[in-house]
PDB file of C-alpha atoms in Angstrom:
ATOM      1  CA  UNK A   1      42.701   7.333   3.181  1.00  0.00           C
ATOM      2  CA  UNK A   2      39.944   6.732   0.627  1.00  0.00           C
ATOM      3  CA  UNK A   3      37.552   4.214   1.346  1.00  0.00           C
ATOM      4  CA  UNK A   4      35.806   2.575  -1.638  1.00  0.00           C
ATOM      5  CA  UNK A   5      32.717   0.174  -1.512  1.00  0.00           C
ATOM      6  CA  UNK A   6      33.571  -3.199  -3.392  1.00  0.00           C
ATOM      7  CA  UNK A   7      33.105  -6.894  -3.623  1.00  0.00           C
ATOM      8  CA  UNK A   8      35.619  -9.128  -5.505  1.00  0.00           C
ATOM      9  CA  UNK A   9      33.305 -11.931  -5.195  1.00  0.00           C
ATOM     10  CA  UNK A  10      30.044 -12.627  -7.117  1.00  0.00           C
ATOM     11  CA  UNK A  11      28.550 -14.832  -9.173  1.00  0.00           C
ATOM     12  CA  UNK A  12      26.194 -14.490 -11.907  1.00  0.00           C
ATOM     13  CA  UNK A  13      23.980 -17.090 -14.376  1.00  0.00           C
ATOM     14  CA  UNK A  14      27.146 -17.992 -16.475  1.00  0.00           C
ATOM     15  CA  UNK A  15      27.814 -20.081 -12.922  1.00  0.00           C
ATOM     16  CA  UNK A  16      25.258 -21.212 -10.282  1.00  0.00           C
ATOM     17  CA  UNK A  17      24.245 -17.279  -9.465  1.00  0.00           C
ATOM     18  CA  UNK A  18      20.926 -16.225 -10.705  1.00  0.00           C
ATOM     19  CA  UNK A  19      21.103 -13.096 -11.374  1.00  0.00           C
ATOM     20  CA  UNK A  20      22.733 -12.012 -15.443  1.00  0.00           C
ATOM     21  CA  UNK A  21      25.876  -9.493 -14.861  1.00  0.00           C
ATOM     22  CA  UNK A  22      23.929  -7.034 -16.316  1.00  0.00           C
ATOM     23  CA  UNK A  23      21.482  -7.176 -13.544  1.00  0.00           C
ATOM     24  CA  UNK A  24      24.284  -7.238 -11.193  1.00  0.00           C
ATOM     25  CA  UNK A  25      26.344  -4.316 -12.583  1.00  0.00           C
ATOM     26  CA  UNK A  26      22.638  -2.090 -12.709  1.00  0.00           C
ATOM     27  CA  UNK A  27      21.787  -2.698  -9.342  1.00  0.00           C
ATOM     28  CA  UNK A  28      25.406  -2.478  -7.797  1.00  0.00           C
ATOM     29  CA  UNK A  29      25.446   1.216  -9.614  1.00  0.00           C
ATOM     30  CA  UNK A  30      22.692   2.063  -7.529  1.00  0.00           C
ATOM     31  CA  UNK A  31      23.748   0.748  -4.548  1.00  0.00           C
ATOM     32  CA  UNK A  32      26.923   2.812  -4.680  1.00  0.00           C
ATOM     33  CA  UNK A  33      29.217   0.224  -5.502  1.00  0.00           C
ATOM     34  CA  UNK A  34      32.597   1.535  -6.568  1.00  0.00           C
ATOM     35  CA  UNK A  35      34.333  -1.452  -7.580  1.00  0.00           C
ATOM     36  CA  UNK A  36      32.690  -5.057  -8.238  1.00  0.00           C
ATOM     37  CA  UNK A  37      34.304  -8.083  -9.687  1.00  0.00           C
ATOM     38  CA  UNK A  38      32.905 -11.139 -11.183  1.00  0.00           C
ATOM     39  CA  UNK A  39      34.070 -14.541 -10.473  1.00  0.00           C
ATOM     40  CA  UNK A  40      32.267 -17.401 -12.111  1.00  0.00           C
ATOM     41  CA  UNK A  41      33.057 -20.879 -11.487  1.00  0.00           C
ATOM     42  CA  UNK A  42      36.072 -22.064 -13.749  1.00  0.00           C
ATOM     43  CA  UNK A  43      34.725 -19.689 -16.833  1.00  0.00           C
ATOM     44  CA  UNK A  44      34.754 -16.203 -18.130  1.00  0.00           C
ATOM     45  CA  UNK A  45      31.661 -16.110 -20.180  1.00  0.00           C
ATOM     46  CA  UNK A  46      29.791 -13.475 -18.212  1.00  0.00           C
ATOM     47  CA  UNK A  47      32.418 -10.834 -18.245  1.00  0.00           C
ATOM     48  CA  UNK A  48      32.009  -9.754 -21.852  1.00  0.00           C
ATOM     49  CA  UNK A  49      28.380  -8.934 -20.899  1.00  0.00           C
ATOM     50  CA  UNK A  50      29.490  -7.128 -17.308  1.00  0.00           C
ATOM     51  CA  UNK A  51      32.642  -5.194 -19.186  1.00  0.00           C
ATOM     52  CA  UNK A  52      29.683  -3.806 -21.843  1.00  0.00           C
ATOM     53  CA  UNK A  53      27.323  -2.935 -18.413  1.00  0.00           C
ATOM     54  CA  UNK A  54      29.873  -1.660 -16.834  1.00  0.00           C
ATOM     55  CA  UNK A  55      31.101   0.540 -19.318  1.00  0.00           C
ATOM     56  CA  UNK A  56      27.313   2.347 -19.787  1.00  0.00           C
ATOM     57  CA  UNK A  57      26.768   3.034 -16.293  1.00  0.00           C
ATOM     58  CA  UNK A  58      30.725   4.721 -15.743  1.00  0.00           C
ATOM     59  CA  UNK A  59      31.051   1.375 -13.213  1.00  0.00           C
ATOM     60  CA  UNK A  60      34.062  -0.030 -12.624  1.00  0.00           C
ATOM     61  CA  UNK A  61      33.823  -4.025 -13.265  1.00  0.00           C
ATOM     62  CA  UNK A  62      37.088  -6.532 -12.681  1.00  0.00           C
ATOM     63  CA  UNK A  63      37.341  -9.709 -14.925  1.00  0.00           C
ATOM     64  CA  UNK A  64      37.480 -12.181 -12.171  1.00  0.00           C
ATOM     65  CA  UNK A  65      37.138 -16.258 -11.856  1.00  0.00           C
ATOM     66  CA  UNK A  66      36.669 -18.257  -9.164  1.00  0.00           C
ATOM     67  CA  UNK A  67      38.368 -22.133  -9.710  1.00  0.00           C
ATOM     68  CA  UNK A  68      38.434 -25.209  -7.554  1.00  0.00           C
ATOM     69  CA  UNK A  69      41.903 -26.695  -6.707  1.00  0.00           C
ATOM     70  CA  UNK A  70      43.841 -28.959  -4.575  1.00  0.00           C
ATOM     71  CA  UNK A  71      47.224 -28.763  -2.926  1.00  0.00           C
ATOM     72  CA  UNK A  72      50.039 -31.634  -3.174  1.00  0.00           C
ATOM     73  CA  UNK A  73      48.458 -33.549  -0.420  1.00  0.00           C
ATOM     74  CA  UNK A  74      45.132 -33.258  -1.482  1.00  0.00           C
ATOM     75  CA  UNK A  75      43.619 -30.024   0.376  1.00  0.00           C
ATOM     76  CA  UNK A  76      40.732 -28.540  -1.612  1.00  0.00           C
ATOM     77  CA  UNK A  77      41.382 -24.730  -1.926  1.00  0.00           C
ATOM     78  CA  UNK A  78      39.341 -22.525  -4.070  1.00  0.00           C
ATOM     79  CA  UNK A  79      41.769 -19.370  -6.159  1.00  0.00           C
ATOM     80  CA  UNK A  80      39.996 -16.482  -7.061  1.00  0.00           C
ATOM     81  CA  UNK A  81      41.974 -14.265 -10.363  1.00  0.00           C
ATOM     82  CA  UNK A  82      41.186 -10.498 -11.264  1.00  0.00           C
ATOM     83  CA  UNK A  83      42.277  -8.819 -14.160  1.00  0.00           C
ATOM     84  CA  UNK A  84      43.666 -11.817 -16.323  1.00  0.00           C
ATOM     85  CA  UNK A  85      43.096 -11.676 -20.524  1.00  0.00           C
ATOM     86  CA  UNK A  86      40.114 -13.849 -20.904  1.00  0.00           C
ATOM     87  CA  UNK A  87      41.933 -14.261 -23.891  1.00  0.00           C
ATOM     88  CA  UNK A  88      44.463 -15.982 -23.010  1.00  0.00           C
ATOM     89  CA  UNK A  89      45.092 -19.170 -24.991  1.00  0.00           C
ATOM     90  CA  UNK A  90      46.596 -20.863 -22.228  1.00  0.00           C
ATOM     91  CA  UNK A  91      43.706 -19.980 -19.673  1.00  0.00           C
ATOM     92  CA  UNK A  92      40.832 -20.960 -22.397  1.00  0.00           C
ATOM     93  CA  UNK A  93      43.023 -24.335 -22.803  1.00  0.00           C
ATOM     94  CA  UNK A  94      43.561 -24.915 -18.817  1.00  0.00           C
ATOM     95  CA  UNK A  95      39.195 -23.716 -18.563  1.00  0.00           C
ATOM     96  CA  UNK A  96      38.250 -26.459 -20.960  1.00  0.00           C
ATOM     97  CA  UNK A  97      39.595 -28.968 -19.380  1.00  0.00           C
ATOM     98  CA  UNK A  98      37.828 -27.877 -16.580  1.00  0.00           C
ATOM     99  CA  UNK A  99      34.332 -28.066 -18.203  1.00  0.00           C
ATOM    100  CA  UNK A 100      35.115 -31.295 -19.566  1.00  0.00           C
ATOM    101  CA  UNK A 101      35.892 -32.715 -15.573  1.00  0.00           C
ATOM    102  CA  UNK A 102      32.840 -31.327 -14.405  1.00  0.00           C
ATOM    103  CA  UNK A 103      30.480 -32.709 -17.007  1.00  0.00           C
ATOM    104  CA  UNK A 104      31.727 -36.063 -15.872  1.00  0.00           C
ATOM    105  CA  UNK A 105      31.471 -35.247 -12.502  1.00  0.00           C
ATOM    106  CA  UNK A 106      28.181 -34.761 -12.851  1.00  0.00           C
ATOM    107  CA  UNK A 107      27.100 -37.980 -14.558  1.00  0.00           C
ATOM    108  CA  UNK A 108      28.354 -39.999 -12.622  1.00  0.00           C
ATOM    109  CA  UNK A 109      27.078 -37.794  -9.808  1.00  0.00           C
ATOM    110  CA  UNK A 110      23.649 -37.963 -11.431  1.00  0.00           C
ATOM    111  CA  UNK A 111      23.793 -41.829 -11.440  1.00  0.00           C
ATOM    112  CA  UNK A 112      24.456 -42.200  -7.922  1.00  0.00           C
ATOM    113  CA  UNK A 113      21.907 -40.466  -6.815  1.00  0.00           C
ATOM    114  CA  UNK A 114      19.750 -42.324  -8.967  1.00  0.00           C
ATOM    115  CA  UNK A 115      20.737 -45.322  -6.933  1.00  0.00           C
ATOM    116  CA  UNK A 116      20.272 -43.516  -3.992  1.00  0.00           C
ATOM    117  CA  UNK A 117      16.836 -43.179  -4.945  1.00  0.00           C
ATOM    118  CA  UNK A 118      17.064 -39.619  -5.954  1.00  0.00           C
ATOM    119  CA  UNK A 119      15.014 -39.366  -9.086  1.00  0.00           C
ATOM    120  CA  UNK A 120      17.363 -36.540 -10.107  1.00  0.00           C
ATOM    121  CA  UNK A 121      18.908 -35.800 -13.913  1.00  0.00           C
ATOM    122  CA  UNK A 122      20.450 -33.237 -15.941  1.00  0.00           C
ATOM    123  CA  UNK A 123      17.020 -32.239 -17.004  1.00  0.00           C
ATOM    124  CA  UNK A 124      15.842 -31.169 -13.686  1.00  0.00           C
ATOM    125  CA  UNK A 125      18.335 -28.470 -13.281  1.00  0.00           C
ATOM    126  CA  UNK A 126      17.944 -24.788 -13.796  1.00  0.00           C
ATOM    127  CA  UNK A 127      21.245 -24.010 -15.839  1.00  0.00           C
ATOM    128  CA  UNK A 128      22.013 -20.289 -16.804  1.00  0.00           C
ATOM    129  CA  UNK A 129      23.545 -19.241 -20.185  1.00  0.00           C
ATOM    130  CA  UNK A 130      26.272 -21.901 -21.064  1.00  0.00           C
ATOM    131  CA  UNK A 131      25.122 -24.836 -19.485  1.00  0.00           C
ATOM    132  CA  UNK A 132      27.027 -24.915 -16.159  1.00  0.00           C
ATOM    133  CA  UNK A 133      25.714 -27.079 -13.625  1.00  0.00           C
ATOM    134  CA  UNK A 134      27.535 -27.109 -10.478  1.00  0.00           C
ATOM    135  CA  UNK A 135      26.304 -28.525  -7.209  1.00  0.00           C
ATOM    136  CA  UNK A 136      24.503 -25.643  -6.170  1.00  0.00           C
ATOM    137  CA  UNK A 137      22.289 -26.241  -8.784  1.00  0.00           C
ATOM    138  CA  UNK A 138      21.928 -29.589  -7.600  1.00  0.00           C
ATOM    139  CA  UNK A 139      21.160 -29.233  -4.040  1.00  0.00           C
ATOM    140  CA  UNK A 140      18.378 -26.712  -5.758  1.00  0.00           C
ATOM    141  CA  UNK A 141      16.894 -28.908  -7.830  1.00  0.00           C
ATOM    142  CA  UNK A 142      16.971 -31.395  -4.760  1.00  0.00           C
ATOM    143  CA  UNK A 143      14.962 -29.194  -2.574  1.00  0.00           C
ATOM    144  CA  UNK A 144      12.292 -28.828  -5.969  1.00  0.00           C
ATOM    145  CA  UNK A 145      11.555 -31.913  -6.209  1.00  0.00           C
ATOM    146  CA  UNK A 146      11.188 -32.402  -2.340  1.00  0.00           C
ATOM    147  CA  UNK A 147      13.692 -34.366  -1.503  1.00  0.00           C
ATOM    148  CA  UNK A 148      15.535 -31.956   0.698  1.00  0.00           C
ATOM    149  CA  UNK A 149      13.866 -28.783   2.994  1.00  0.00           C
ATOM    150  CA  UNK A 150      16.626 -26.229   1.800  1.00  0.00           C
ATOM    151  CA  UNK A 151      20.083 -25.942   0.482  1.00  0.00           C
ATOM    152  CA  UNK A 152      21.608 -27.027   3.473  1.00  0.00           C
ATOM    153  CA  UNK A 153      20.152 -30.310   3.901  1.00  0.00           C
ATOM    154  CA  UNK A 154      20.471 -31.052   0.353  1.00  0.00           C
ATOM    155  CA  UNK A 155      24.375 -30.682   0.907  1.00  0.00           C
ATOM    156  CA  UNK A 156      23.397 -33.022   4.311  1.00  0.00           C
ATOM    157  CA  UNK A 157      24.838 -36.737   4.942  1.00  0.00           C
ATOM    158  CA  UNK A 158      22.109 -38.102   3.434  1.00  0.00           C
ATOM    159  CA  UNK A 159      22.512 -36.757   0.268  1.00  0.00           C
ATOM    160  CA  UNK A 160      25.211 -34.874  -1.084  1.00  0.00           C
ATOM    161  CA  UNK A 161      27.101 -35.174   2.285  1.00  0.00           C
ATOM    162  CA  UNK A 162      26.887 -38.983   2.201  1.00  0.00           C
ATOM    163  CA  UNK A 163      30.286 -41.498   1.244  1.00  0.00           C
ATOM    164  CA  UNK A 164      28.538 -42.151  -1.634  1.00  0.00           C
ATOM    165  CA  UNK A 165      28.128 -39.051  -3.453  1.00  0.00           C
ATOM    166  CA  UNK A 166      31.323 -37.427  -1.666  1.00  0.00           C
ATOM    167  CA  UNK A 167      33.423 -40.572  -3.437  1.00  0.00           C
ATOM    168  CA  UNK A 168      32.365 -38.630  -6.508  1.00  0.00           C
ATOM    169  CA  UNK A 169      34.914 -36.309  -7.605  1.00  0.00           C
ATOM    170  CA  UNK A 170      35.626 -33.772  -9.947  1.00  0.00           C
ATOM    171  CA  UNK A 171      39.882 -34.249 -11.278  1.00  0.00           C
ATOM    172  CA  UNK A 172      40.826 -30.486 -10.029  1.00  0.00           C
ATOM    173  CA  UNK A 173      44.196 -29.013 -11.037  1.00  0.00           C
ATOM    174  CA  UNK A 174      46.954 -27.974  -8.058  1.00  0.00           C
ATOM    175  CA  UNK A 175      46.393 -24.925  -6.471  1.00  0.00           C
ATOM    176  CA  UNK A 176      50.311 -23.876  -8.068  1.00  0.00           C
ATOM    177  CA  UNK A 177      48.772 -24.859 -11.382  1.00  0.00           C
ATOM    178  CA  UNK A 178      46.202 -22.531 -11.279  1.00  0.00           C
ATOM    179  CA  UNK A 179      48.191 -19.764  -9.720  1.00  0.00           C
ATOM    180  CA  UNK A 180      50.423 -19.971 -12.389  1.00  0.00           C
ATOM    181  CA  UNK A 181      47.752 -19.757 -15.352  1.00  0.00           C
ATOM    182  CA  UNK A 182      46.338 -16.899 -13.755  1.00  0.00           C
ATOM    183  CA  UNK A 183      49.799 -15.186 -13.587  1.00  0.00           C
ATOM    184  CA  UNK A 184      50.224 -16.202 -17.260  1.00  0.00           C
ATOM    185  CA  UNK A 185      47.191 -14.573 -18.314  1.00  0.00           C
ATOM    186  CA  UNK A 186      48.399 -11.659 -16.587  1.00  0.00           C
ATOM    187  CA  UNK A 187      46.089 -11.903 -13.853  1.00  0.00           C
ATOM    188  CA  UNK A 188      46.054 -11.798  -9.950  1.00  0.00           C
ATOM    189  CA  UNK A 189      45.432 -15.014  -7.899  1.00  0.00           C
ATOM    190  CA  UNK A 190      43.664 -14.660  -4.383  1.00  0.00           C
ATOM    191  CA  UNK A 191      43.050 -17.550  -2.153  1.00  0.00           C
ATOM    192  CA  UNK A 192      39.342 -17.601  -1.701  1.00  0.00           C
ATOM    193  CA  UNK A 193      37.370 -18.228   2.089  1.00  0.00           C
ATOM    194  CA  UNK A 194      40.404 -19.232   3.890  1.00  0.00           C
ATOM    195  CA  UNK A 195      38.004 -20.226   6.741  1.00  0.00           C
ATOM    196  CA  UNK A 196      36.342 -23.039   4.348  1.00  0.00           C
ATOM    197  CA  UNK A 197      39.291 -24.886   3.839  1.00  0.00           C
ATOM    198  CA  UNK A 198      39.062 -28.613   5.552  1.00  0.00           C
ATOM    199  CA  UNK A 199      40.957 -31.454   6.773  1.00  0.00           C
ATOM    200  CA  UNK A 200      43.072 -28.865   8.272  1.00  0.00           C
ATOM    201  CA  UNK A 201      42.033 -28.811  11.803  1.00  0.00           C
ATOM    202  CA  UNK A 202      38.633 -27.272  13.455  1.00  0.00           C
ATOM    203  CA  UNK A 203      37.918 -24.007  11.396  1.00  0.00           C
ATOM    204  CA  UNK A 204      39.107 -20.858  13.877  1.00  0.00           C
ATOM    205  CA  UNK A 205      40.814 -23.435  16.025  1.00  0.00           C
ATOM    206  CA  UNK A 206      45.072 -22.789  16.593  1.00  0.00           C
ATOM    207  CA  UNK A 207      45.183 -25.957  14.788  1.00  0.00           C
ATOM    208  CA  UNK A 208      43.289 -24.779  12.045  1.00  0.00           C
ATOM    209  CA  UNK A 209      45.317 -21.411  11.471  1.00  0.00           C
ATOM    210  CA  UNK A 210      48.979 -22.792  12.293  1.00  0.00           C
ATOM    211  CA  UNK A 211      48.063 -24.960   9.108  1.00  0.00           C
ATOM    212  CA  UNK A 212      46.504 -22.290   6.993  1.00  0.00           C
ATOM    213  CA  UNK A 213      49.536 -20.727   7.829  1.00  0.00           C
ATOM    214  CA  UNK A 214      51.450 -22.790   6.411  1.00  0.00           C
ATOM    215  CA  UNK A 215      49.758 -23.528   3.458  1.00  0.00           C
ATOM    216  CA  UNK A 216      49.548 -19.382   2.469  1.00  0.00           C
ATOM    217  CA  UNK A 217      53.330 -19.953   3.002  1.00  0.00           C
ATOM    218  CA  UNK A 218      53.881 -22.429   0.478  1.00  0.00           C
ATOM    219  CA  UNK A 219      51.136 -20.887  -1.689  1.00  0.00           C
ATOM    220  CA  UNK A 220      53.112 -17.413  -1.782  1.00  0.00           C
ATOM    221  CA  UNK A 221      56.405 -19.191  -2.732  1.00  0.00           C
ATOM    222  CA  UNK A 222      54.100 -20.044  -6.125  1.00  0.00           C
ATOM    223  CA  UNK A 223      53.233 -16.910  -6.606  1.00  0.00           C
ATOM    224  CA  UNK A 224      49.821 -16.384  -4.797  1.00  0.00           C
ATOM    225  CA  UNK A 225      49.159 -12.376  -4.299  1.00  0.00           C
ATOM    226  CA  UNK A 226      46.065 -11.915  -2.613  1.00  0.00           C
ATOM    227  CA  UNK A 227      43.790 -13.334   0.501  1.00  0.00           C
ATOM    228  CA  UNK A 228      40.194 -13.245   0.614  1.00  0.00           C
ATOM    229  CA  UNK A 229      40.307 -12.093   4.219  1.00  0.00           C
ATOM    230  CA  UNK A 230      36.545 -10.457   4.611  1.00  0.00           C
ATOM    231  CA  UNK A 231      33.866 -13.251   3.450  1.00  0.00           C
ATOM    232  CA  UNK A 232      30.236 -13.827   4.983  1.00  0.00           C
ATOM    233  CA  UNK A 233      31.253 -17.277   6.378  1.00  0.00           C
ATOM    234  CA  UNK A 234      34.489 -15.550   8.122  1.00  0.00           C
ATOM    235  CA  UNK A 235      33.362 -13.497  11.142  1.00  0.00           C
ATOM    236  CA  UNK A 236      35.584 -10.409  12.577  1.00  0.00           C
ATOM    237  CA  UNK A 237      37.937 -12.417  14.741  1.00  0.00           C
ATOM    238  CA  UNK A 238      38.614 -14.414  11.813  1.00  0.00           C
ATOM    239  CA  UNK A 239      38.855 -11.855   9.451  1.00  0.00           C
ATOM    240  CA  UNK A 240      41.624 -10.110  11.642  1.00  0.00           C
ATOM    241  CA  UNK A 241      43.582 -13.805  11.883  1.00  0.00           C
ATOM    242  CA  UNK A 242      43.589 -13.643   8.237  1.00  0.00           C
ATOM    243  CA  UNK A 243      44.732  -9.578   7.790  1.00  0.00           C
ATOM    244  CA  UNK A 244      47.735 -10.718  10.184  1.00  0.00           C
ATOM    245  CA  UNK A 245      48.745 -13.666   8.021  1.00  0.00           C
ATOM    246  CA  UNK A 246      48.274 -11.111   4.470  1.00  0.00           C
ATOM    247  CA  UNK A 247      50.256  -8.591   6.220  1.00  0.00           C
ATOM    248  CA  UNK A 248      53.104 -11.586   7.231  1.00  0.00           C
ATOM    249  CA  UNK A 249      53.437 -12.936   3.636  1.00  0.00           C
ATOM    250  CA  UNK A 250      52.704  -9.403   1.699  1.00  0.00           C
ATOM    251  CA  UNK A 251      49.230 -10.154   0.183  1.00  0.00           C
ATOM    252  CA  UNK A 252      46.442  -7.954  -0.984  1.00  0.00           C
ATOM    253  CA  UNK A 253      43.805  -7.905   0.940  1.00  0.00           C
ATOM    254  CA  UNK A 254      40.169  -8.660  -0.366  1.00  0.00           C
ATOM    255  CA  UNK A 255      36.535  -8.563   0.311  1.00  0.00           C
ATOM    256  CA  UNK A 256      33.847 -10.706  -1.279  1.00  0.00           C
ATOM    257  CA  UNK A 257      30.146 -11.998  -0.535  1.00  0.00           C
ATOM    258  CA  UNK A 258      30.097 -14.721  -2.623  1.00  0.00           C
ATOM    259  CA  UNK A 259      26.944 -13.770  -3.664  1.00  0.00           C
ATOM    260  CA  UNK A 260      25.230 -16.466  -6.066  1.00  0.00           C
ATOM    261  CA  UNK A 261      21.305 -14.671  -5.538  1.00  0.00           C
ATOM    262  CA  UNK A 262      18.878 -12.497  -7.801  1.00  0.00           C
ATOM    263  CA  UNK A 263      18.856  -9.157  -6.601  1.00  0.00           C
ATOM    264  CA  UNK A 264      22.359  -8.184  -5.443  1.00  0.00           C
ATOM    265  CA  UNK A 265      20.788  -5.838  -2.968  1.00  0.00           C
ATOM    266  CA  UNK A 266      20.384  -8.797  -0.522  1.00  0.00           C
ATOM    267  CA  UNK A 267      24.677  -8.927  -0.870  1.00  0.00           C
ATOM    268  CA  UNK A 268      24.917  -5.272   1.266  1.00  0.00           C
ATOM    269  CA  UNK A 269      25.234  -6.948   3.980  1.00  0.00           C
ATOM    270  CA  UNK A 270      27.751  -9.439   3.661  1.00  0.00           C
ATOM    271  CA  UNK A 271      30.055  -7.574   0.492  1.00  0.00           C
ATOM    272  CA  UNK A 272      30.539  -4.335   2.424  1.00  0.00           C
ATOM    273  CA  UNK A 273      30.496  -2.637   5.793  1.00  0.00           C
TER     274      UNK A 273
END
């Protein structure tokens, strides 16, 4: 059997990467990348750029997005889609709206930490090309000014972590309503980092998989295709939990790093071994 050296997850500056998806594209080329996707955050404005890239350098590049979702009873699940029409009316509809909820996510995000004593705004935040400002970008600019060591304690219970800012929410579409735009565009929806899902049970716990279980279940019967069973926060144990439940329900199987850095060279580890 061939074996081919890929990542189906990565994010560039039209998200909270920081790297362009030209950079990306170059650098995977060199790396001997056969097959790379890229899945911004609830927009397709980078793939134009990484189709062009891609295209030059005889590299094989898979329109992919990466959006935030919930099931019926309120489980937060994130859907990864590959080779959809960015085109799509329906999908460009369905993406706007999702702009439009983070924007006033983030100001009201933005005024509770300002009450927090965070002083923290829009203006302090290193956005890439269109603007996006997710909460990686956040716990970034946290850590600039000072008020955080790193990432991770920015996303702590004293900031980001705490009831106050977690009370502020994003409205985030079902996980069936996203599958089914995806299909509609003629894509292919993949659940995303099983192993992140909450509320669920303790993560690698028989709890925790019975449940996962049966949410793939449920998530098939809408027309889910794909599980993103290799992931840097999924170790091998994991990983082979998750092959077992793709091979039960018939689902591809993917790898990703999630990689949102500069040089995608730091990603080796993580997208492919």
């Amino acid at each position: 059997m061939d074996h081919y050296k890929v990542d189906f997850h990565i994010h560039t500056i039209a998200s909270d990467g920081e790297a362009t998806p030209t950079e990306i594209v170059k650098k995977a080329k060199e790396l001997g990348y056969d097959i790379i996707a890229i899945t911004d955050h609830d927009n397709t404005d980078g793939l134009a750029e990484a189709k062009i890239a891609g295209e030059a350098l005889e590299m094989k590049v898979i329109p992919g997005i990466e959006i935030a979702t919930v099931t019926e009873e309120g489980i937060g699940l994130h859907l990864l889609g590959y080779n959809f029409d960015p085109d799509n009316a329906e999908l460009k509809k369905f993406l706007s709206r999702m702009i439009k909820s983070r924007e006033e996510r983030n100001k009201e995000l933005f005024s509770v930490l300002q009450e927090m004593g965070y002083d923290i705004s829009e203006d302090d935040i290193e956005v890439g090309k269109n603007n996006f400002i997710g909460k990686l970008l956040i716990a970034g600019a946290l850590v600039k000014k000072g008020y955080a060591d790193d990432v991770k304690q920015a996303f702590g219970k004293q900031i980001l972590g705490s009831p106050e800012c977690r009370r502020v929410k994003k409205v985030k579409p079902t996980a069936g309503e996203a599958i089914e735009v995806i299909l509609k565009a003629g894509g292919t929806p993949v659940l995303a980092h099983p192993i992140q899902t909450g509320g669920i049970g303790e993560p690698g716990s028989e709890q925790f998989y019975e449940n996962m279980d049966k949410i793939i279940g449920r998530l098939k019967k809408q027309g889910l295709k794909g599980l993103e069973c290799y992931h840097p926060d999924q170790n091998e144990e994991q990983s082979m939990r998750f092959v077992g439940m793709a091979e039960k329900y018939h689902l591809h199987i993917t790898k990703g790093s999630d990689f949102h850095g500069k040089d995608f060279a730091d990603a080796g580890r993580t997208a492919y071994r």
